[in-house]
XYZ file of C-alpha atoms in Angstrom:
570
model
C 37.126 -16.384 -28.077
C 33.516 -15.389 -27.659
C 31.096 -18.148 -28.457
C 28.471 -17.377 -31.073
C 24.981 -16.679 -29.899
C 22.819 -19.770 -30.389
C 20.535 -19.493 -33.359
C 16.865 -19.271 -32.487
C 14.298 -21.116 -34.529
C 10.690 -20.249 -35.203
C 7.503 -21.371 -36.894
C 8.863 -20.154 -40.166
C 12.208 -21.939 -40.124
C 12.169 -24.046 -43.299
C 12.372 -27.783 -43.316
C 13.440 -27.818 -46.949
C 16.872 -26.270 -46.739
C 18.080 -23.468 -44.471
C 19.978 -20.315 -45.298
C 22.924 -19.607 -43.011
C 24.449 -16.466 -41.496
C 21.987 -14.083 -43.128
C 22.208 -10.466 -41.956
C 19.417 -8.930 -39.910
C 17.062 -6.309 -41.312
C 14.938 -3.615 -39.746
C 11.700 -5.619 -39.950
C 13.278 -8.603 -38.188
C 13.490 -8.912 -34.422
C 17.002 -7.962 -33.329
C 19.471 -10.780 -32.990
C 17.353 -13.339 -34.799
C 17.585 -14.968 -38.182
C 15.334 -13.117 -40.665
C 13.104 -16.162 -41.024
C 12.609 -16.546 -37.314
C 10.207 -13.704 -36.700
C 7.826 -11.725 -38.852
C 7.015 -8.255 -37.568
C 3.678 -7.116 -38.983
C 4.109 -3.859 -40.962
C 2.378 -0.753 -39.633
C 0.443 -0.320 -42.887
C -0.625 -3.957 -43.003
C -4.311 -3.113 -43.477
C -3.505 -0.952 -46.515
C -1.547 -3.882 -47.932
C -4.246 -6.485 -47.376
C -6.969 -4.100 -48.580
C -5.102 -3.684 -51.872
C -4.771 -7.458 -52.217
C -8.298 -8.326 -51.150
C -9.815 -5.824 -53.567
C -8.298 -7.848 -56.411
C -9.554 -11.077 -54.855
C -13.018 -9.601 -54.488
C -13.259 -8.764 -58.197
C -11.835 -12.155 -59.177
C -14.403 -13.914 -56.976
C -17.301 -11.906 -58.378
C -16.171 -12.704 -61.915
C -16.099 -16.443 -61.168
C -19.672 -16.700 -59.871
C -21.032 -14.376 -62.522
C -20.148 -17.076 -65.035
C -21.178 -20.095 -62.952
C -24.761 -18.834 -62.697
C -25.068 -17.254 -66.156
C -23.140 -19.769 -68.289
C -26.361 -21.324 -69.587
C -27.754 -17.906 -70.572
C -24.517 -16.842 -72.268
C -24.233 -20.110 -74.210
C -27.873 -19.946 -75.299
C -27.510 -16.312 -76.403
C -24.764 -17.389 -78.819
C -26.508 -20.656 -79.816
C -23.830 -22.782 -78.211
C -25.409 -24.649 -75.289
C -23.594 -27.795 -76.427
C -20.271 -26.026 -75.701
C -21.170 -24.981 -72.148
C -18.406 -27.218 -70.753
C -15.736 -25.014 -72.345
C -17.372 -21.843 -71.049
C -17.085 -23.306 -67.571
C -13.608 -24.830 -67.875
C -11.565 -22.461 -70.071
C -11.036 -20.008 -67.190
C -10.315 -22.836 -64.740
C -7.889 -24.487 -67.159
C -5.538 -21.515 -67.417
C -5.911 -21.085 -63.651
C -4.561 -24.600 -63.219
C -1.688 -23.974 -65.625
C -0.435 -20.646 -64.288
C -1.117 -20.798 -60.542
C 1.836 -23.098 -59.771
C 4.083 -20.787 -61.799
C 2.989 -17.706 -59.880
C 4.946 -18.552 -56.739
C 8.185 -19.182 -58.646
C 7.712 -16.169 -60.947
C 7.120 -13.903 -57.938
C 10.253 -15.300 -56.268
C 12.277 -14.392 -59.369
C 10.673 -11.183 -60.636
C 9.053 -9.791 -57.488
C 5.627 -10.004 -55.860
C 4.258 -6.643 -56.998
C 5.482 -6.961 -60.614
C 3.939 -10.415 -60.948
C 0.633 -9.292 -59.421
C 0.392 -6.296 -61.770
C 1.022 -8.595 -64.751
C -1.734 -10.920 -63.544
C -4.141 -7.997 -63.312
C -3.212 -6.957 -66.848
C -4.228 -10.358 -68.255
C -7.430 -10.305 -66.250
C -8.336 -6.938 -67.760
C -7.596 -8.168 -71.292
C -9.736 -11.265 -70.740
C -12.719 -9.295 -69.412
C -12.532 -6.876 -72.334
C -12.603 -9.631 -74.950
C -15.421 -11.433 -73.091
C -17.500 -8.275 -73.517
C -17.021 -8.192 -77.297
C -17.196 -11.952 -78.020
C -19.406 -13.042 -80.931
C -19.272 -16.837 -80.549
C -18.918 -19.312 -77.701
C -15.410 -20.120 -78.973
C -14.405 -16.441 -78.780
C -15.857 -16.233 -75.289
C -14.029 -19.370 -74.103
C -10.698 -18.011 -75.379
C -11.327 -14.704 -73.629
C -12.164 -16.522 -70.404
C -8.906 -18.430 -70.740
C -7.013 -15.122 -70.891
C -8.876 -13.888 -67.822
C -7.988 -17.142 -66.059
C -4.280 -16.390 -66.438
C -4.784 -13.225 -64.418
C -7.435 -14.510 -62.034
C -5.272 -17.406 -60.899
C -2.321 -15.120 -60.281
C -4.420 -12.608 -58.355
C -5.755 -15.288 -56.000
C -2.451 -17.070 -55.364
C -0.378 -13.908 -54.929
C -2.849 -12.464 -52.460
C -2.226 -15.472 -50.212
C 1.537 -15.499 -50.825
C 2.046 -11.808 -50.014
C -0.104 -11.981 -46.871
C 2.021 -14.929 -45.695
C 5.112 -12.728 -46.190
C 3.843 -10.247 -43.586
C 1.691 -12.321 -41.179
C 3.157 -14.931 -38.743
C 1.807 -18.479 -38.842
C -0.044 -18.249 -35.526
C -2.266 -15.472 -36.982
C -2.270 -16.667 -40.582
C -5.499 -18.641 -40.232
C -7.461 -15.619 -39.020
C -6.191 -13.445 -41.861
C -7.003 -16.193 -44.360
C -10.473 -16.329 -42.841
C -10.872 -12.591 -43.365
C -9.611 -12.968 -46.927
C -12.111 -15.738 -47.642
C -14.884 -13.597 -46.168
C -14.012 -10.860 -48.666
C -13.750 -13.463 -51.414
C -17.096 -14.935 -50.367
C -18.734 -11.534 -50.465
C -17.483 -11.162 -54.030
C -18.865 -14.589 -54.888
C -22.209 -13.612 -53.369
C -22.462 -10.318 -55.232
C -21.329 -11.896 -58.528
C -24.601 -13.759 -59.200
C -26.654 -10.800 -57.956
C -24.852 -8.440 -60.320
C -25.070 -11.012 -63.108
C -28.806 -11.516 -62.639
C -29.371 -7.754 -62.651
C -27.565 -7.389 -65.986
C -29.280 -10.476 -67.460
C -32.696 -9.243 -66.291
C -31.977 -5.864 -67.850
C -31.104 -7.452 -71.196
C -30.728 -11.180 -71.912
C -29.037 -10.434 -75.237
C -26.422 -7.873 -74.223
C -26.550 -7.567 -70.423
C -23.839 -10.195 -69.948
C -21.497 -8.160 -72.155
C -21.809 -5.157 -69.871
C -21.168 -7.209 -66.735
C -17.728 -8.097 -68.123
C -16.987 -4.683 -69.599
C -17.586 -2.885 -66.313
C -14.858 -4.932 -64.644
C -12.122 -3.346 -66.778
C -12.029 0.084 -65.039
C -12.549 -1.533 -61.640
C -9.458 -3.749 -61.988
C -7.466 -0.742 -63.202
C -8.290 0.955 -59.889
C -7.062 -2.078 -57.928
C -3.839 -2.044 -59.945
C -3.204 1.493 -58.717
C -3.728 0.386 -55.099
C -1.319 -2.518 -55.552
C 1.330 -0.293 -57.148
C 1.083 2.164 -54.263
C 0.932 -0.177 -51.253
C 2.501 -3.547 -52.134
C 6.287 -3.915 -52.062
C 8.880 -6.637 -51.434
C 8.430 -7.730 -47.826
C 10.820 -10.670 -48.018
C 14.130 -10.575 -46.226
C 16.827 -9.083 -48.436
C 14.138 -8.159 -50.963
C 16.081 -5.270 -52.476
C 19.083 -7.494 -53.147
C 16.858 -10.151 -54.719
C 15.323 -7.600 -57.090
C 18.630 -6.201 -58.426
C 19.231 -8.906 -61.022
C 15.692 -10.180 -61.475
C 15.521 -9.488 -65.226
C 18.638 -11.452 -66.132
C 18.095 -13.635 -69.185
C 19.123 -16.774 -67.318
C 16.297 -16.393 -64.804
C 13.781 -17.692 -67.342
C 15.288 -21.159 -66.858
C 14.099 -21.105 -63.256
C 10.483 -21.173 -64.481
C 9.246 -24.548 -65.652
C 7.470 -23.537 -68.880
C 7.846 -26.953 -70.629
C 6.414 -28.764 -67.623
C 3.508 -26.329 -67.422
C 2.718 -26.781 -71.111
C 2.760 -30.584 -70.907
C 0.646 -30.532 -67.755
C -1.869 -28.348 -69.605
C -1.918 -30.850 -72.499
C -2.682 -33.654 -70.044
C -5.562 -31.723 -68.438
C -7.021 -30.794 -71.837
C -6.849 -34.450 -72.907
C -8.759 -35.513 -69.791
C -11.400 -32.832 -70.381
C -11.763 -33.897 -74.011
C -12.119 -37.521 -72.914
C -15.139 -36.777 -70.751
C -16.782 -34.565 -73.384
C -16.131 -36.972 -76.283
C -19.079 -37.956 -78.495
C -17.376 -40.693 -80.553
C -14.955 -43.597 -80.101
C -12.344 -41.783 -82.197
C -12.390 -38.812 -79.813
C -12.078 -41.168 -76.850
C -9.066 -42.925 -78.368
C -7.370 -39.655 -79.334
C -7.944 -38.266 -75.834
C -6.457 -41.353 -74.182
C -3.411 -41.259 -76.469
C -2.945 -37.534 -75.826
C -3.242 -38.004 -72.049
C -0.733 -40.874 -72.020
C 1.954 -39.192 -74.125
C 1.617 -35.787 -72.471
C 1.937 -37.398 -69.029
C 4.944 -39.446 -70.175
C 6.601 -36.375 -71.692
C 5.893 -34.417 -68.492
C 7.651 -37.095 -66.417
C 10.698 -37.166 -68.732
C 10.992 -33.376 -68.882
C 10.736 -33.031 -65.107
C 13.187 -35.897 -64.550
C 15.938 -35.073 -67.042
C 15.604 -31.589 -68.565
C 14.345 -28.704 -66.418
C 16.457 -27.231 -63.633
C 13.591 -26.255 -61.329
C 10.288 -28.127 -61.311
C 6.689 -26.972 -61.450
C 6.112 -29.427 -58.586
C 9.345 -29.509 -56.528
C 9.990 -33.088 -55.351
C 10.877 -31.897 -51.852
C 7.534 -30.096 -51.606
C 5.531 -33.163 -52.664
C 6.405 -35.719 -50.028
C 4.699 -37.182 -47.007
C 1.916 -35.120 -45.534
C 2.411 -32.402 -48.174
C 1.522 -34.895 -50.909
C -1.610 -36.081 -49.104
C -2.669 -32.476 -48.430
C -2.294 -31.677 -52.148
C -4.502 -34.639 -53.077
C -7.116 -33.627 -50.489
C -7.156 -30.166 -52.068
C -7.500 -31.768 -55.513
C -10.487 -34.040 -54.796
C -12.206 -31.664 -52.376
C -12.120 -28.851 -54.924
C -13.295 -31.256 -57.648
C -16.428 -31.963 -55.617
C -17.149 -28.342 -54.715
C -16.679 -26.787 -58.131
C -18.643 -29.578 -59.780
C -21.626 -28.851 -57.535
C -21.236 -25.105 -58.116
C -21.926 -25.670 -61.811
C -24.294 -28.660 -61.669
C -26.778 -27.334 -59.104
C -27.471 -24.024 -60.931
C -28.137 -26.053 -64.099
C -30.385 -28.415 -62.137
C -32.592 -25.810 -60.489
C -32.711 -23.640 -63.620
C -33.556 -26.376 -66.132
C -35.415 -28.989 -64.072
C -37.244 -26.618 -61.698
C -37.492 -23.430 -63.787
C -35.696 -21.129 -61.338
C -35.165 -17.591 -62.570
C -31.664 -16.070 -62.782
C -32.391 -14.084 -59.622
C -33.502 -17.209 -57.744
C -30.362 -19.030 -58.876
C -28.278 -16.139 -57.560
C -30.030 -16.220 -54.179
C -29.568 -20.002 -53.975
C -25.872 -19.641 -54.763
C -25.534 -17.021 -52.011
C -26.110 -19.673 -49.328
C -23.064 -21.588 -50.492
C -20.950 -18.471 -50.845
C -21.518 -17.194 -47.320
C -21.312 -20.708 -45.904
C -17.834 -21.012 -47.439
C -16.796 -17.700 -45.859
C -18.246 -18.858 -42.522
C -16.266 -22.100 -42.737
C -13.088 -20.103 -43.349
C -13.715 -17.913 -40.320
C -14.417 -20.949 -38.120
C -11.179 -22.642 -39.248
C -9.199 -19.437 -38.754
C -10.572 -19.080 -35.237
C -9.773 -22.723 -34.419
C -6.189 -22.371 -35.686
C -5.384 -19.074 -33.969
C -2.640 -19.480 -31.366
C -0.781 -17.402 -28.813
C 2.879 -16.452 -29.066
C 5.510 -19.136 -28.427
C 3.282 -21.919 -29.739
C 5.280 -24.548 -31.609
C 4.507 -24.880 -35.301
C 3.930 -28.626 -34.941
C 1.008 -27.854 -32.615
C -0.541 -25.665 -35.310
C 0.044 -28.331 -37.960
C -1.555 -31.067 -35.816
C -4.595 -28.912 -35.254
C -4.767 -28.108 -38.986
C -4.893 -31.854 -39.733
C -7.852 -32.339 -37.387
C -9.700 -29.337 -38.807
C -9.100 -30.671 -42.335
C -10.653 -34.034 -41.452
C -13.734 -32.404 -39.911
C -14.025 -30.139 -42.956
C -13.907 -33.032 -45.418
C -16.532 -34.887 -43.383
C -18.894 -31.908 -43.708
C -18.104 -31.650 -47.428
C -18.818 -35.342 -47.999
C -22.098 -35.233 -46.039
C -23.243 -32.152 -47.947
C -22.572 -33.719 -51.350
C -24.562 -36.810 -50.293
C -27.618 -34.712 -49.375
C -27.409 -32.828 -52.694
C -27.075 -36.088 -54.646
C -30.080 -37.629 -52.873
C -32.358 -34.648 -53.542
C -31.280 -34.258 -57.178
C -31.948 -37.914 -57.915
C -35.338 -38.137 -56.165
C -37.095 -34.764 -56.500
C -39.648 -34.735 -59.348
C -39.215 -32.152 -62.152
C -41.295 -28.967 -61.959
C -43.579 -28.308 -64.934
C -44.729 -24.879 -63.751
C -42.836 -22.443 -61.552
C -45.769 -22.104 -59.152
C -45.484 -25.828 -58.349
C -41.883 -25.702 -57.054
C -41.504 -27.852 -53.927
C -39.660 -25.355 -51.735
C -39.562 -27.736 -48.756
C -37.416 -30.257 -50.624
C -35.434 -27.439 -52.229
C -34.646 -26.362 -48.643
C -32.941 -29.733 -48.090
C -30.913 -29.093 -51.231
C -29.939 -25.701 -49.795
C -28.917 -27.406 -46.537
C -26.680 -29.888 -48.352
C -25.140 -27.158 -50.484
C -24.517 -25.020 -47.389
C -22.952 -27.889 -45.416
C -20.667 -28.757 -48.313
C -19.632 -25.116 -48.631
C -18.837 -24.775 -44.916
C -16.547 -27.786 -45.233
C -14.858 -26.356 -48.304
C -14.201 -22.949 -46.776
C -12.792 -24.590 -43.674
C -10.365 -26.928 -45.424
C -9.098 -24.130 -47.674
C -7.710 -22.426 -44.569
C -6.572 -25.533 -42.700
C -4.653 -27.020 -45.634
C -2.921 -23.726 -46.368
C -1.820 -23.369 -42.744
C -0.675 -26.992 -42.776
C 1.646 -26.646 -45.774
C 3.065 -23.269 -44.697
C 3.740 -24.623 -41.213
C 5.425 -27.659 -42.719
C 8.002 -25.896 -44.903
C 8.555 -22.429 -43.427
C 8.536 -18.932 -44.864
C 11.438 -19.393 -47.308
C 9.531 -21.911 -49.392
C 5.977 -20.784 -48.699
C 5.546 -19.200 -52.142
C 6.432 -22.474 -53.869
C 4.204 -24.703 -51.739
C 1.371 -22.165 -51.755
C 1.561 -22.075 -55.538
C 1.528 -25.873 -55.591
C -1.475 -25.944 -53.253
C -3.317 -23.528 -55.523
C -2.294 -25.588 -58.534
C -3.939 -28.725 -57.151
C -7.000 -26.707 -56.244
C -7.116 -25.317 -59.777
C -6.575 -28.762 -61.279
C -9.413 -29.972 -59.087
C -11.726 -27.198 -60.202
C -11.088 -27.635 -63.915
C -11.061 -31.446 -63.895
C -14.045 -31.669 -61.547
C -16.169 -29.341 -63.657
C -14.947 -30.975 -66.860
C -15.651 -34.506 -65.647
C -19.030 -33.775 -64.054
C -20.313 -31.700 -66.983
C -18.790 -34.221 -69.385
C -20.715 -37.050 -67.700
C -23.845 -34.904 -67.758
C -23.507 -34.098 -71.470
C -22.626 -37.688 -72.381
C -25.653 -39.189 -70.598
C -27.922 -36.391 -71.802
C -26.923 -36.882 -75.443
C -27.367 -40.652 -75.195
C -30.822 -40.439 -73.576
C -32.181 -37.670 -75.819
C -30.848 -39.388 -78.933
C -32.529 -42.636 -77.930
C -35.824 -40.902 -77.150
C -36.087 -38.709 -80.259
C -34.068 -40.554 -82.918
C -34.093 -44.256 -82.049
C -37.793 -44.155 -81.133
C -38.513 -42.156 -84.288
C -40.343 -39.167 -82.797
C -41.760 -36.642 -85.251
C -39.200 -33.927 -86.122
C -36.797 -35.695 -83.755
C -33.585 -34.426 -85.377
C -34.782 -30.828 -85.411
C -35.936 -30.963 -81.776
C -32.675 -32.607 -80.684
C -30.644 -29.897 -82.403
C -32.646 -27.120 -80.757
C -32.331 -28.691 -77.318
C -28.548 -28.879 -77.578
C -28.261 -25.321 -78.863
C -30.600 -23.761 -76.307
C -31.888 -25.475 -73.157
C -34.523 -22.742 -72.719
C -36.277 -24.339 -75.700
C -37.708 -26.924 -73.267
C -40.165 -24.411 -71.826
C -40.429 -22.028 -74.764
C -41.020 -24.033 -77.919
C -40.818 -27.774 -77.196
C -44.162 -29.519 -77.862
C -45.937 -30.040 -74.534
C -46.205 -33.820 -75.005
C -42.415 -34.076 -74.710
C -41.746 -31.614 -71.874
C -42.187 -33.930 -68.884
C -40.104 -36.732 -70.380
C -37.325 -34.367 -71.449
C -37.196 -32.832 -67.962
C -36.862 -36.339 -66.476
C -33.964 -37.011 -68.850
C -32.240 -33.806 -67.730
C -32.859 -34.743 -64.080
C -31.388 -38.208 -64.626
C -28.317 -36.792 -66.378
C -27.637 -34.223 -63.663
C -28.389 -36.780 -60.928
C -25.864 -39.243 -62.368
C -23.348 -36.421 -62.523
C -24.009 -35.632 -58.844
C -23.148 -39.255 -58.001
C -19.722 -38.646 -59.507
C -19.435 -35.554 -57.293
C -20.248 -37.589 -54.180
C -17.485 -40.055 -55.062
C -15.042 -37.129 -55.303
C -16.079 -35.947 -51.834
C -15.641 -39.446 -50.380
C -12.133 -39.631 -51.850
C -11.208 -36.307 -50.214
C -12.465 -37.580 -46.842
C -10.491 -40.848 -47.067
C -7.322 -38.978 -48.022
C -7.751 -36.511 -45.159
C -7.874 -39.436 -42.713
C -4.557 -40.670 -44.130
C -2.877 -37.461 -42.905
C -3.198 -38.862 -39.382
C -0.678 -41.562 -40.353
C 2.085 -38.958 -40.504
C 3.475 -38.155 -37.077
C 3.988 -34.458 -36.524
C 6.140 -33.673 -33.505
C 8.865 -31.381 -32.156
C 11.564 -33.441 -33.848
C 10.120 -32.532 -37.213
C 8.972 -29.048 -36.216
C 11.416 -27.393 -33.850
C 10.272 -23.909 -34.840
C 8.619 -21.515 -32.424
C 5.807 -19.117 -33.396
């Protein structure tokens, strides 16, 4: 009897389960298991261009809001609700991104991506016609459903067609495109706001609708199922029983927990604090019970949240908390405390955007390997790059915190201290380089750890922790800012009995531009110092988040990665 040919293993052989005796397909190297080798499709650049166009628009949409949130809130007399403008989009991102990987496994990559683009279009349309801050926040939440799916699926589909040894470079290219979108977002936003402060922001959302429709056409034409046995997987994808494979109860309860935490840090009374704590406790308890005893497949698969994968997820969580917090706090700081124009805020933000793209390219270059490199070698290198990235992130947040706490407020725009602002730019740039770098290194780490069969699940989980970090980081930092600001302004105007204190306090919370266009001059300097103190205290919280990410990244060195764990060959 002829002995069977020994089965070859590669970088993509999964550690969490292994399929046996699968037939070969045309896009797989002859004689090998379909997971052993990924042959890059001939039209790969058409595929990635279709995906990156969606990512570009999603990135531009994100930074448009981060630098114009204050203007939008003030235009609708809702500056006190700015936290929800910032977090509503991020919240639905956090809820739906972990589901995207599983949904695309069940219903197909292209179908899921087209659905995500549909929700993004709906959200942008309703943003353009919003009449109140509440309407706008709901519309942003709808857009977040689509935006999260567009980002995660872009990474998942590229991983389907690009081998691990080249994955870092392609992720670097993707982040460069994403960074360009983030750079152009504030520029486009400032152009529309400069054109019309009252209605310009409506047009900057409305114009995205036809643009995303064009990207949907590109996706429909170029993106298909590139997984092994994809046609067979798609035959019964719409069976009623497949819905049980998607953890909707767990996602809902996780969303309730995140909302409770956000409400806790934006609470203005003891009753709200108590209700938030109760809501957080019971939603977390219910989430544990549902995941333990009820659902068949989990939003966070236990096998994908162990060892180094767990630490990597927590690094992504706290690192993203720090970065997104700064992305919202610093624009507020330079706009309110130093009277930067919308255009100047956009230019400032551009340094961080391109620094993030540069960090991604550096990490991708560092992680690029030749053929026949073991996956454990790539994973080890990804750990080292992650540590260096978190060190840069932590150092950058410290510089930003120091400048924000010590630089005196600017009464007149002509008196801006650009030398010290340059140090703030340096810190923001350093932090962004670190962030862009660890985005790539952590993604390569988790894909190398579990293999191609489970990459959609772990990629979705990685994006989930990043989304949870973004929404909780922004919510906590802005919540701390609002809490301290309210306390200090209330003490200054109400407790000290200033003339027309209640009226002034109300106007300040409804429209921060009132400081320089209506507030009596005798109060301006003191109020600016209060804003500086509030934002500075919030930046201290950001620095603590960055330190936590650095400490966790060092813990990854405790996990030994060697050929016994990673026998796959790239």
